[in-house]
Short mmCIF file of C-alpha atoms (C1' of nucleotides) in Angstrom, two decimals:
data_model
loop_
_atom_site.label_atom_id
_atom_site.label_comp_id
_atom_site.label_asym_id
_atom_site.label_seq_id
_atom_site.Cartn_x
_atom_site.Cartn_y
_atom_site.Cartn_z
CA MET A 289 14.50 -17.32 -1.48
CA GLN A 290 14.14 -20.66 -3.07
CA ILE A 291 14.30 -24.23 -1.93
CA ASP A 292 16.47 -26.54 -3.72
CA LEU A 293 14.59 -28.17 -6.66
CA ASP A 294 15.80 -31.59 -5.94
CA LEU A 295 14.57 -31.42 -2.47
CA LEU A 296 11.11 -30.11 -3.75
CA PHE A 297 10.88 -33.07 -6.06
CA THR A 298 11.86 -35.55 -3.43
CA TYR A 299 8.76 -34.25 -1.45
CA GLY A 300 6.52 -34.74 -4.51
CA ALA A 301 6.56 -31.50 -6.14
CA ILE A 302 5.74 -31.14 -9.85
CA ALA A 303 6.72 -28.41 -12.48
CA LYS A 304 3.94 -26.84 -14.42
CA GLU A 305 4.10 -24.57 -17.46
CA TYR A 306 1.87 -21.52 -17.78
CA LYS A 307 1.20 -19.41 -20.50
CA LYS A 308 1.16 -15.45 -20.24
CA ASN A 309 -2.00 -14.46 -18.55
CA ASP A 310 -2.75 -17.94 -17.19
CA VAL A 311 -4.34 -17.67 -13.76
CA LEU A 312 -2.33 -19.47 -11.07
CA PHE A 313 -4.82 -18.75 -8.28
CA TYR A 314 -7.64 -16.39 -7.38
CA GLU A 315 -8.08 -13.90 -4.70
CA ASP A 316 -9.97 -15.49 -1.77
CA GLU A 317 -9.23 -19.06 -2.76
CA MET A 318 -7.71 -21.14 0.08
CA ALA A 319 -4.00 -21.63 -0.09
CA ASN A 320 -3.12 -25.12 -0.64
CA PHE A 321 0.07 -24.92 -2.61
CA TYR A 322 3.60 -23.67 -2.29
CA PHE A 323 4.93 -22.03 -5.67
CA GLN A 324 8.32 -21.20 -6.79
CA VAL A 325 9.28 -19.73 -10.02
CA VAL A 326 11.71 -21.73 -12.26
CA GLU A 327 11.10 -19.48 -15.33
CA GLY A 328 9.25 -16.46 -16.22
CA CYS A 329 7.62 -14.01 -13.82
CA VAL A 330 4.37 -13.90 -11.93
CA ARG A 331 2.27 -10.78 -11.09
CA MET A 332 -0.11 -10.69 -8.07
CA PHE A 333 -2.75 -8.11 -8.16
CA ASN A 334 -6.16 -7.10 -6.90
CA SER A 335 -9.03 -5.56 -8.87
CA ASN A 336 -11.71 -3.26 -7.52
CA ASP A 337 -15.35 -3.18 -8.39
CA GLU A 338 -14.72 -0.87 -11.48
CA GLY A 339 -12.19 -3.31 -12.78
CA LYS A 340 -9.19 -1.11 -11.89
CA GLU A 341 -6.26 -3.36 -10.89
CA PHE A 342 -3.52 -2.74 -8.16
CA THR A 343 -0.41 -4.62 -8.63
CA GLN A 344 0.90 -5.83 -5.34
CA GLY A 345 4.08 -7.31 -6.62
CA TYR A 346 6.16 -9.33 -9.20
CA PHE A 347 7.96 -12.64 -8.52
CA CYS A 348 10.64 -13.76 -10.86
CA GLU A 349 12.89 -16.63 -11.63
CA GLY A 350 13.95 -18.26 -8.22
CA GLN A 351 11.36 -16.63 -5.94
CA SER A 352 8.55 -18.08 -4.30
CA PHE A 353 5.09 -16.43 -3.75
CA GLY A 354 1.91 -16.90 -2.07
CA GLU A 355 3.36 -18.49 1.10
CA PRO A 356 1.91 -16.39 3.74
CA PRO A 357 -1.74 -17.65 3.75
CA ILE A 358 -0.17 -21.15 3.83
CA PHE A 359 1.28 -20.60 7.27
CA ILE A 360 -1.86 -19.14 8.72
CA ASP A 361 -4.57 -21.08 7.08
CA GLU A 362 -5.92 -18.14 5.10
CA LYS A 363 -7.24 -17.40 1.68
CA TYR A 364 -5.01 -15.54 -1.00
CA PRO A 365 -5.38 -11.80 -0.50
CA SER A 366 -4.61 -11.29 -4.33
CA THR A 367 -4.89 -13.07 -7.67
CA ALA A 368 -1.65 -14.42 -9.39
CA VAL A 369 -1.29 -14.69 -13.05
CA ALA A 370 1.45 -15.56 -15.29
CA PHE A 371 3.21 -12.23 -16.43
CA GLN A 372 5.15 -14.10 -19.14
CA ASP A 373 5.27 -17.69 -20.07
CA CYS A 374 6.35 -19.53 -17.02
CA LYS A 375 7.60 -22.67 -15.59
CA ILE A 376 6.56 -23.06 -12.09
CA ILE A 377 6.96 -25.64 -9.15
CA LYS A 378 3.90 -26.65 -7.16
CA LEU A 379 4.19 -28.43 -3.86
CA SER A 380 1.30 -29.20 -1.55
CA LYS A 381 0.90 -27.22 1.59
CA GLU A 382 1.23 -30.19 3.69
CA LYS A 383 4.53 -31.44 2.07
CA PHE A 384 5.91 -27.82 2.17
CA LEU A 385 5.21 -27.45 6.00
CA LYS A 386 6.85 -30.93 6.47
CA ILE A 387 10.00 -29.59 4.54
CA LEU A 388 10.12 -26.56 7.01
CA ASP A 389 9.80 -28.92 10.02
CA GLU A 390 12.50 -31.05 8.93
CA TYR A 391 14.86 -28.41 7.78
CA PRO A 392 15.30 -25.77 10.48
CA ALA A 393 17.70 -23.74 8.34
CA ILE A 394 14.87 -23.44 5.51
CA GLN A 395 12.48 -22.23 8.21
CA LYS A 396 14.87 -19.59 9.07
CA GLN A 397 15.33 -18.54 5.49
CA PHE A 398 11.50 -18.07 5.28
CA LEU A 399 11.66 -15.79 8.35
CA LYS A 400 14.08 -13.77 6.66
CA LEU A 401 12.13 -13.68 3.50
CA LEU A 402 8.94 -12.58 5.09
CA ALA A 403 10.81 -10.17 7.11
CA HIS A 404 12.14 -8.58 3.64
CA ARG A 405 8.66 -8.64 2.31
CA ILE A 406 7.17 -6.66 5.21
CA HIS A 407 9.95 -4.20 5.15
CA ASN A 408 9.44 -3.67 1.35
CA LYS A 409 5.82 -3.49 1.70
CA ALA A 410 6.12 -0.73 4.46
CA LYS A 411 8.44 1.21 2.13
CA THR A 412 6.07 0.83 -0.91
CA THR A 413 3.03 1.70 0.94
CA LYS A 414 4.66 4.79 2.47
CA ASP A 415 5.77 5.72 -1.06
CA ILE A 416 2.49 5.22 -2.62
CA ILE A 417 0.46 7.22 0.04
CA ASN A 418 2.90 10.26 -0.23
CA GLN A 419 0.53 10.98 -3.34
CA LYS A 420 2.65 13.23 -5.86
CA PRO A 421 2.58 11.10 -9.00
CA GLU A 422 6.22 11.70 -9.77
CA PHE A 423 7.27 10.56 -6.40
CA ARG A 424 5.35 7.37 -6.65
CA ILE A 425 6.84 6.75 -10.06
CA VAL A 426 10.43 7.33 -8.98
CA ALA A 427 9.80 4.93 -5.99
CA PHE A 428 8.56 2.32 -8.58
CA LEU A 429 11.42 2.68 -10.81
CA ASN A 430 14.00 2.66 -8.06
CA ALA A 431 12.42 -0.51 -6.35
CA HIS A 432 12.41 -2.35 -9.72
CA LYS A 433 15.64 -1.25 -11.44
CA LYS A 434 18.03 -4.20 -11.92
CA SER A 435 21.57 -2.70 -11.29
CA THR A 436 22.31 -0.16 -8.62
CA GLY A 437 24.67 1.68 -10.73
CA ASN A 438 24.31 5.43 -11.52
CA ASN A 439 23.91 4.66 -15.44
CA LYS A 440 20.52 4.74 -16.82
CA GLU A 441 18.98 1.47 -18.05
CA VAL A 442 15.85 0.71 -19.88
CA VAL A 443 12.59 0.14 -17.92
CA GLN A 444 10.88 -3.18 -18.76
CA PHE A 445 7.48 -2.06 -17.69
CA THR A 446 4.61 -0.62 -19.82
CA ARG A 447 3.19 2.69 -18.58
CA GLN A 448 0.03 0.62 -17.73
CA GLU A 449 2.01 -1.61 -15.48
CA ILE A 450 3.42 1.38 -13.76
CA ALA A 451 0.07 2.68 -13.40
CA ASN A 452 -1.22 -0.45 -11.88
CA PHE A 453 1.50 -0.59 -9.36
CA THR A 454 1.35 3.14 -8.43
CA GLY A 455 -2.39 3.57 -8.12
CA LEU A 456 -2.22 6.05 -10.98
CA ARG A 457 -3.99 6.12 -14.43
CA VAL A 458 -2.06 5.51 -17.69
CA GLU A 459 -2.54 9.04 -18.81
CA THR A 460 -1.15 10.48 -15.64
CA VAL A 461 1.72 8.20 -16.08
CA ILE A 462 2.52 9.34 -19.41
CA ARG A 463 2.15 13.01 -18.70
CA THR A 464 4.32 12.67 -15.61
CA LEU A 465 6.91 10.72 -17.31
CA ASN A 466 6.95 13.52 -20.16
CA LYS A 467 7.58 16.07 -17.38
CA MET A 468 10.31 14.07 -16.06
CA LYS A 469 11.97 13.76 -19.27
CA ALA A 470 11.61 17.70 -19.71
CA ASP A 471 13.26 17.86 -16.25
CA LYS A 472 15.96 15.48 -17.35
CA LYS A 473 15.19 13.05 -14.62
CA ILE A 474 14.70 10.21 -17.27
CA ASP A 475 15.42 9.66 -20.95
CA ILE A 476 12.75 8.39 -23.23
CA ILE A 477 13.99 7.28 -26.54
CA ASN A 478 11.56 5.63 -29.14
CA HIS A 479 9.04 5.22 -26.40
CA LYS A 480 11.40 3.38 -24.08
CA ILE A 481 12.01 4.71 -20.72
CA TYR A 482 15.58 5.02 -19.40
CA PHE A 483 16.18 5.61 -15.83
CA MET B 531 2.41 -13.06 19.34
CA GLN B 532 4.37 -12.58 22.65
CA ILE B 533 7.20 -14.22 24.12
CA ASP B 534 6.79 -15.44 27.85
CA LEU B 535 7.78 -12.47 30.03
CA ASP B 536 9.91 -14.76 32.38
CA LEU B 537 11.77 -16.08 29.48
CA LEU B 538 12.44 -12.54 28.18
CA PHE B 539 13.82 -11.55 31.69
CA THR B 540 16.00 -14.68 32.04
CA TYR B 541 17.71 -13.44 28.75
CA GLY B 542 18.19 -10.27 30.20
CA ALA B 543 15.29 -8.16 28.90
CA ILE B 544 14.47 -5.07 30.75
CA ALA B 545 11.09 -3.31 31.21
CA LYS B 546 10.91 0.29 30.47
CA GLU B 547 8.08 3.06 30.77
CA TYR B 548 7.42 5.67 28.21
CA LYS B 549 5.10 8.54 28.40
CA LYS B 550 2.62 9.35 25.60
CA ASN B 551 4.46 10.71 22.50
CA ASP B 552 7.88 9.50 23.73
CA VAL B 553 9.87 8.10 20.66
CA LEU B 554 10.88 4.53 20.88
CA PHE B 555 12.97 4.70 17.72
CA TYR B 556 13.34 6.59 14.48
CA GLU B 557 13.01 5.78 10.84
CA ASP B 558 16.24 4.84 9.37
CA GLU B 559 17.80 3.92 12.77
CA MET B 560 19.46 0.50 12.99
CA ALA B 561 17.38 -2.02 14.59
CA ASN B 562 19.12 -3.25 17.64
CA PHE B 563 16.26 -4.32 20.02
CA TYR B 564 13.37 -6.60 20.16
CA PHE B 565 10.24 -4.73 21.74
CA GLN B 566 7.10 -6.15 23.30
CA VAL B 567 4.25 -4.07 24.62
CA VAL B 568 3.25 -4.94 28.21
CA GLU B 569 0.88 -2.03 28.77
CA GLY B 570 -0.44 0.76 26.38
CA CYS B 571 -0.06 1.26 22.82
CA VAL B 572 2.50 2.12 20.22
CA ARG B 573 2.06 3.74 16.89
CA MET B 574 4.56 3.38 13.91
CA PHE B 575 4.32 5.96 11.00
CA ASN B 576 6.26 7.76 8.31
CA SER B 577 6.17 11.45 7.90
CA ASN B 578 6.82 13.06 4.46
CA ASP B 579 8.66 16.36 3.57
CA GLU B 580 5.52 18.40 4.16
CA GLY B 581 5.10 16.84 7.50
CA LYS B 582 1.95 14.66 6.65
CA GLU B 583 2.01 11.62 8.66
CA PHE B 584 1.19 8.05 7.58
CA THR B 585 0.36 5.48 10.26
CA GLN B 586 1.66 2.21 9.29
CA GLY B 587 0.04 0.28 12.23
CA TYR B 588 -0.94 0.17 16.09
CA PHE B 589 0.82 -2.27 18.37
CA CYS B 590 -1.00 -2.93 21.72
CA GLU B 591 -0.71 -4.92 24.98
CA GLY B 592 0.76 -8.23 24.33
CA GLN B 593 2.18 -7.41 20.82
CA SER B 594 5.60 -7.39 19.61
CA PHE B 595 6.97 -4.92 16.97
CA GLY B 596 9.75 -3.74 14.98
CA GLU B 597 11.06 -7.25 14.49
CA PRO B 598 11.35 -7.43 10.69
CA PRO B 599 14.61 -5.35 10.36
CA ILE B 600 16.29 -7.39 13.19
CA PHE B 601 16.00 -10.56 11.00
CA ILE B 602 17.61 -8.92 8.09
CA ASP B 603 20.02 -6.25 9.43
CA GLU B 604 17.89 -3.40 8.27
CA LYS B 605 17.07 -0.04 9.33
CA TYR B 606 13.47 0.74 10.79
CA PRO B 607 11.29 1.77 7.94
CA SER B 608 9.21 3.83 10.19
CA THR B 609 9.16 5.77 13.55
CA ALA B 610 7.57 4.32 16.67
CA VAL B 611 5.97 6.59 19.39
CA ALA B 612 4.05 5.70 22.59
CA PHE B 613 0.41 6.16 21.50
CA GLN B 614 -0.27 6.18 25.35
CA ASP B 615 1.61 5.96 28.43
CA CYS B 616 3.27 2.46 27.85
CA LYS B 617 5.35 -0.23 29.46
CA ILE B 618 7.57 -1.96 27.04
CA ILE B 619 10.12 -4.67 27.32
CA LYS B 620 13.32 -4.48 25.38
CA LEU B 621 15.70 -7.21 24.51
CA SER B 622 18.85 -6.84 22.61
CA LYS B 623 18.90 -8.13 19.01
CA GLU B 624 21.42 -10.84 19.72
CA LYS B 625 19.65 -12.12 22.78
CA PHE B 626 16.45 -12.18 20.85
CA LEU B 627 17.85 -14.24 17.94
CA LYS B 628 19.37 -16.51 20.59
CA ILE B 629 15.97 -17.36 22.01
CA LEU B 630 14.74 -18.08 18.48
CA ASP B 631 17.57 -20.47 17.95
CA GLU B 632 17.13 -22.27 21.18
CA TYR B 633 13.28 -22.41 20.91
CA PRO B 634 12.24 -23.71 17.50
CA ALA B 635 8.55 -23.34 18.66
CA ILE B 636 8.93 -19.69 19.28
CA GLN B 637 10.65 -19.29 15.82
CA LYS B 638 7.66 -20.92 14.12
CA GLN B 639 5.43 -18.48 16.01
CA PHE B 640 7.19 -15.63 14.60
CA LEU B 641 6.89 -17.19 11.17
CA LYS B 642 3.10 -17.14 11.54
CA LEU B 643 3.22 -13.59 12.86
CA LEU B 644 5.02 -12.29 9.92
CA ALA B 645 2.79 -14.14 7.75
CA HIS B 646 -0.13 -12.53 9.36
CA ARG B 647 1.39 -9.04 9.12
CA ILE B 648 1.97 -9.45 5.37
CA HIS B 649 -1.61 -10.60 4.88
CA ASN B 650 -2.90 -7.66 6.77
CA LYS B 651 -0.57 -5.22 4.88
CA ALA B 652 -1.69 -6.48 1.47
CA LYS B 653 -5.34 -5.99 2.44
CA THR B 654 -4.67 -2.58 3.98
CA THR B 655 -2.80 -1.42 0.82
CA LYS B 656 -5.40 -2.79 -1.41
CA ASP B 657 -8.17 -0.87 0.46
CA ILE B 658 -6.17 2.51 0.51
CA ILE B 659 -5.41 2.36 -3.13
CA ASN B 660 -9.07 1.79 -3.96
CA GLN B 661 -9.26 5.57 -3.33
CA LYS B 662 -12.91 6.46 -2.57
CA PRO B 663 -12.60 7.99 0.85
CA GLU B 664 -15.67 6.24 2.25
CA PHE B 665 -14.13 2.69 1.18
CA ARG B 666 -10.92 3.54 2.88
CA ILE B 667 -12.53 4.58 6.23
CA VAL B 668 -14.86 1.61 6.30
CA ALA B 669 -11.72 -0.59 5.83
CA PHE B 670 -10.01 1.13 8.61
CA LEU B 671 -13.10 0.88 10.91
CA ASN B 672 -13.52 -2.95 10.19
CA ALA B 673 -9.77 -3.62 10.73
CA HIS B 674 -9.71 -1.81 13.92
CA LYS B 675 -13.08 -2.70 15.55
CA LYS B 676 -12.65 -4.66 18.74
CA SER B 677 -15.60 -7.14 18.69
CA THR B 678 -16.85 -8.84 15.46
CA GLY B 679 -20.42 -8.60 16.47
CA ASN B 680 -23.11 -6.61 14.45
CA ASN B 681 -23.75 -4.17 17.32
CA LYS B 682 -22.19 -0.86 16.95
CA GLU B 683 -19.43 0.09 19.11
CA VAL B 684 -17.72 3.34 19.77
CA VAL B 685 -14.56 3.97 17.77
CA GLN B 686 -11.47 5.10 19.81
CA PHE B 687 -9.60 6.90 17.28
CA THR B 688 -9.75 10.71 16.66
CA ARG B 689 -10.58 11.93 13.10
CA GLN B 690 -6.92 12.93 12.80
CA GLU B 691 -5.93 9.32 13.46
CA ILE B 692 -8.25 8.12 10.89
CA ALA B 693 -6.81 10.61 8.46
CA ASN B 694 -3.27 9.50 9.23
CA PHE B 695 -4.04 5.84 8.60
CA THR B 696 -6.29 6.34 5.50
CA GLY B 697 -3.99 8.91 3.88
CA LEU B 698 -6.74 11.37 3.72
CA ARG B 699 -7.02 14.85 5.24
CA VAL B 700 -8.99 15.46 8.49
CA GLU B 701 -11.55 17.51 6.80
CA THR B 702 -12.18 14.95 4.32
CA VAL B 703 -12.58 12.27 7.07
CA ILE B 704 -15.14 14.55 8.81
CA ARG B 705 -17.13 15.18 5.66
CA THR B 706 -17.21 11.69 4.75
CA LEU B 707 -18.33 10.56 8.25
CA ASN B 708 -21.05 12.98 8.19
CA LYS B 709 -22.23 11.63 4.75
CA MET B 710 -22.11 8.17 6.28
CA LYS B 711 -24.13 9.17 9.16
CA ALA B 712 -26.77 10.57 6.90
CA ASP B 713 -26.66 7.16 5.09
CA LYS B 714 -27.14 5.47 8.39
CA LYS B 715 -23.91 3.62 8.18
CA ILE B 716 -22.58 4.90 11.26
CA ASP B 717 -24.03 6.76 14.27
CA ILE B 718 -22.38 9.96 15.58
CA ILE B 719 -23.44 10.99 18.93
CA ASN B 720 -21.78 13.80 20.70
CA HIS B 721 -18.93 13.64 18.27
CA LYS B 722 -18.25 10.08 19.15
CA ILE B 723 -18.35 7.73 16.15
CA TYR B 724 -20.37 4.28 16.58
CA PHE B 725 -19.64 1.61 13.99
"C1'" DC C 453 -10.92 30.09 33.73
"C1'" DG C 454 -7.26 29.63 30.10
"C1'" DG C 455 -4.99 26.59 27.24
"C1'" DT C 456 -5.09 22.30 24.85
"C1'" DT C 457 -6.72 19.26 21.57
"C1'" DC C 458 -10.08 18.09 18.62
"C1'" DC C 459 -13.96 18.78 15.66
"C1'" DT C 460 -16.36 21.61 12.00
"C1'" DT C 461 -17.64 24.50 8.15
"C1'" DG C 462 -17.19 27.33 3.98
"C1'" DA C 463 -14.91 28.86 -0.18
"C1'" DG C 464 -11.73 28.17 -3.63
"C1'" DG C 465 -8.36 25.79 -6.35
"C1'" DA C 466 -5.36 22.11 -7.97
"C1'" DT C 467 -4.77 17.98 -9.67
"C1'" DG C 468 -5.54 13.68 -11.17
"C1'" DA C 469 -9.43 10.84 -13.19
"C1'" DT C 470 -12.22 10.43 -17.11
"C1'" DC C 471 -13.69 10.37 -21.91
"C1'" DA C 472 -12.79 10.20 -26.60
"C1'" DA C 473 -9.95 9.74 -30.29
"C1'" DC C 474 -5.93 8.75 -32.88
"C1'" DG C 475 -1.12 6.90 -34.00
"C1'" DA C 476 2.42 3.45 -34.27
"C1'" DG C 477 4.26 -1.01 -34.23
"C1'" DG C 478 4.03 -6.00 -34.49
"C1'" DG C 479 2.14 -10.13 -35.59
"C1'" DT C 480 -1.21 -13.27 -38.12
"C1'" DG C 481 -3.61 -15.25 -41.76
"C1'" DG C 482 -5.73 -14.90 -46.19
"C1'" DC D 990 2.28 -8.74 -49.62
"C1'" DC D 991 -1.42 -6.63 -47.61
"C1'" DA D 992 -5.40 -5.94 -44.56
"C1'" DC D 993 -6.60 -6.47 -40.01
"C1'" DC D 994 -6.40 -6.62 -35.30
"C1'" DC D 995 -3.91 -6.37 -31.32
"C1'" DT D 996 -1.41 -3.77 -27.81
"C1'" DC D 997 0.67 0.26 -26.33
"C1'" DG D 998 1.38 5.03 -26.31
"C1'" DT D 999 -0.49 9.74 -26.74
"C1'" DT D 1000 -3.13 14.10 -26.68
"C1'" DG D 1001 -6.62 17.45 -25.44
"C1'" DA D 1002 -10.74 18.87 -23.04
"C1'" DT D 1003 -13.81 18.63 -19.33
"C1'" DC D 1004 -14.96 17.32 -14.62
"C1'" DA D 1005 -15.20 15.67 -9.99
"C1'" DT D 1006 -12.94 15.26 -5.96
"C1'" DC D 1007 -10.20 15.96 -2.57
"C1'" DC D 1008 -6.81 19.21 -0.62
"C1'" DT D 1009 -5.87 23.73 1.05
"C1'" DC D 1010 -6.45 27.65 3.89
"C1'" DA D 1011 -9.03 30.19 7.16
"C1'" DA D 1012 -11.79 30.78 10.86
"C1'" DG D 1013 -14.19 29.51 14.63
"C1'" DG D 1014 -16.76 26.23 18.11
"C1'" DA D 1015 -16.84 22.41 21.55
"C1'" DA D 1016 -15.01 19.46 24.95
"C1'" DC D 1017 -11.83 18.50 28.33
"C1'" DC D 1018 -8.35 19.31 32.03
"C1'" DG D 1019 -5.46 21.31 35.33
#
DNA sequence: CGGTTCCTTGAGGATGATCAACGAGGGTGG
DNA sequence: CCACCCTCGTTGATCATCCTCAAGGAACCG
């Protein structure tokens, strides 16, 4: 889901550049802006007291993020950082809500978007709870592979990133991946994972 | 969030009674109806291969459920069963979408509803991943306590239900609750939990 | 009562986390 | 060009935690 860039600019949006690891907003901050990715990719995550991070999701080119709290006057449930160098469009909450009011079709698009998000989160949560490291990793790989074809493709995530998303530790991810390789479920060539 | 009952009936909705444990729909079924609870409470959950259940959420009097897949022509991600004897309103998908089209205010309400759901799910997932059984249980108790006051109140869930929601095993829940009692974090009187 | 459903306890075991160390590659600046 | 420092991947050993299994007890209800 993305709103037309011209429309956004008409309503006063600005484009901003972020370097990798720049923070866009912090967990528990009030939500005052609508964000839409033009270039790059953003990661949303939570950290617990011991510093262990849990990745809630990635938002890439053409995707918006951080909208739910805008609709309900809530704080951000997670922190957002640039996963790569990014160009991001920002629009104030008020203007964003105005667009929705004036363009019912867009509002409907957002309804669908949120429905997708819930659907995905339900699936993800289910898969993570299912414990079994291998199962969690497979679910992650399936959810994040680009093509739907049968042919294997290289996985663009580090083992640490897989760990952060699945709630496992790096070492466990590595050992599980090695087992999966032995079982011919994935290929690992020169440290790169093919799934 | 609930749609006015008269309006629902005008559009052809019917009320249906379910006995405890009756199934309203199964995981992976296509979503063809809008559901709204008039009386009682519904549980949505997934089962894994070993039969272990994970509760995605409870939906009680006045709440609707199972809408996300309707918006996006998807299957249900979970199974829904009557948690108690229930009276539920059902309306066909087509009619439901028609209501949304004809009443923009209602559509907006649903946007907010879905935003709330996502926000909650993000928090819940974060808390579950945080491992530590005690932390998960406290998160569950906080999320499901009725009043927001400081005074303790009785918890209406069985230990098995807490286990299903937190992804723990009953025995672990029991032992953790006992520890929490010893630490004065909860009271347990005659097997009932006060939090 | 007899049958549920729910709660409880103990013992044992498996699994993933933790800790510690090291290797390999890529980029940077002297 | 080389030394250094990153980040990322890897391995082994040990440990703590939660799961599993088995058994029984308590409360409730027709």
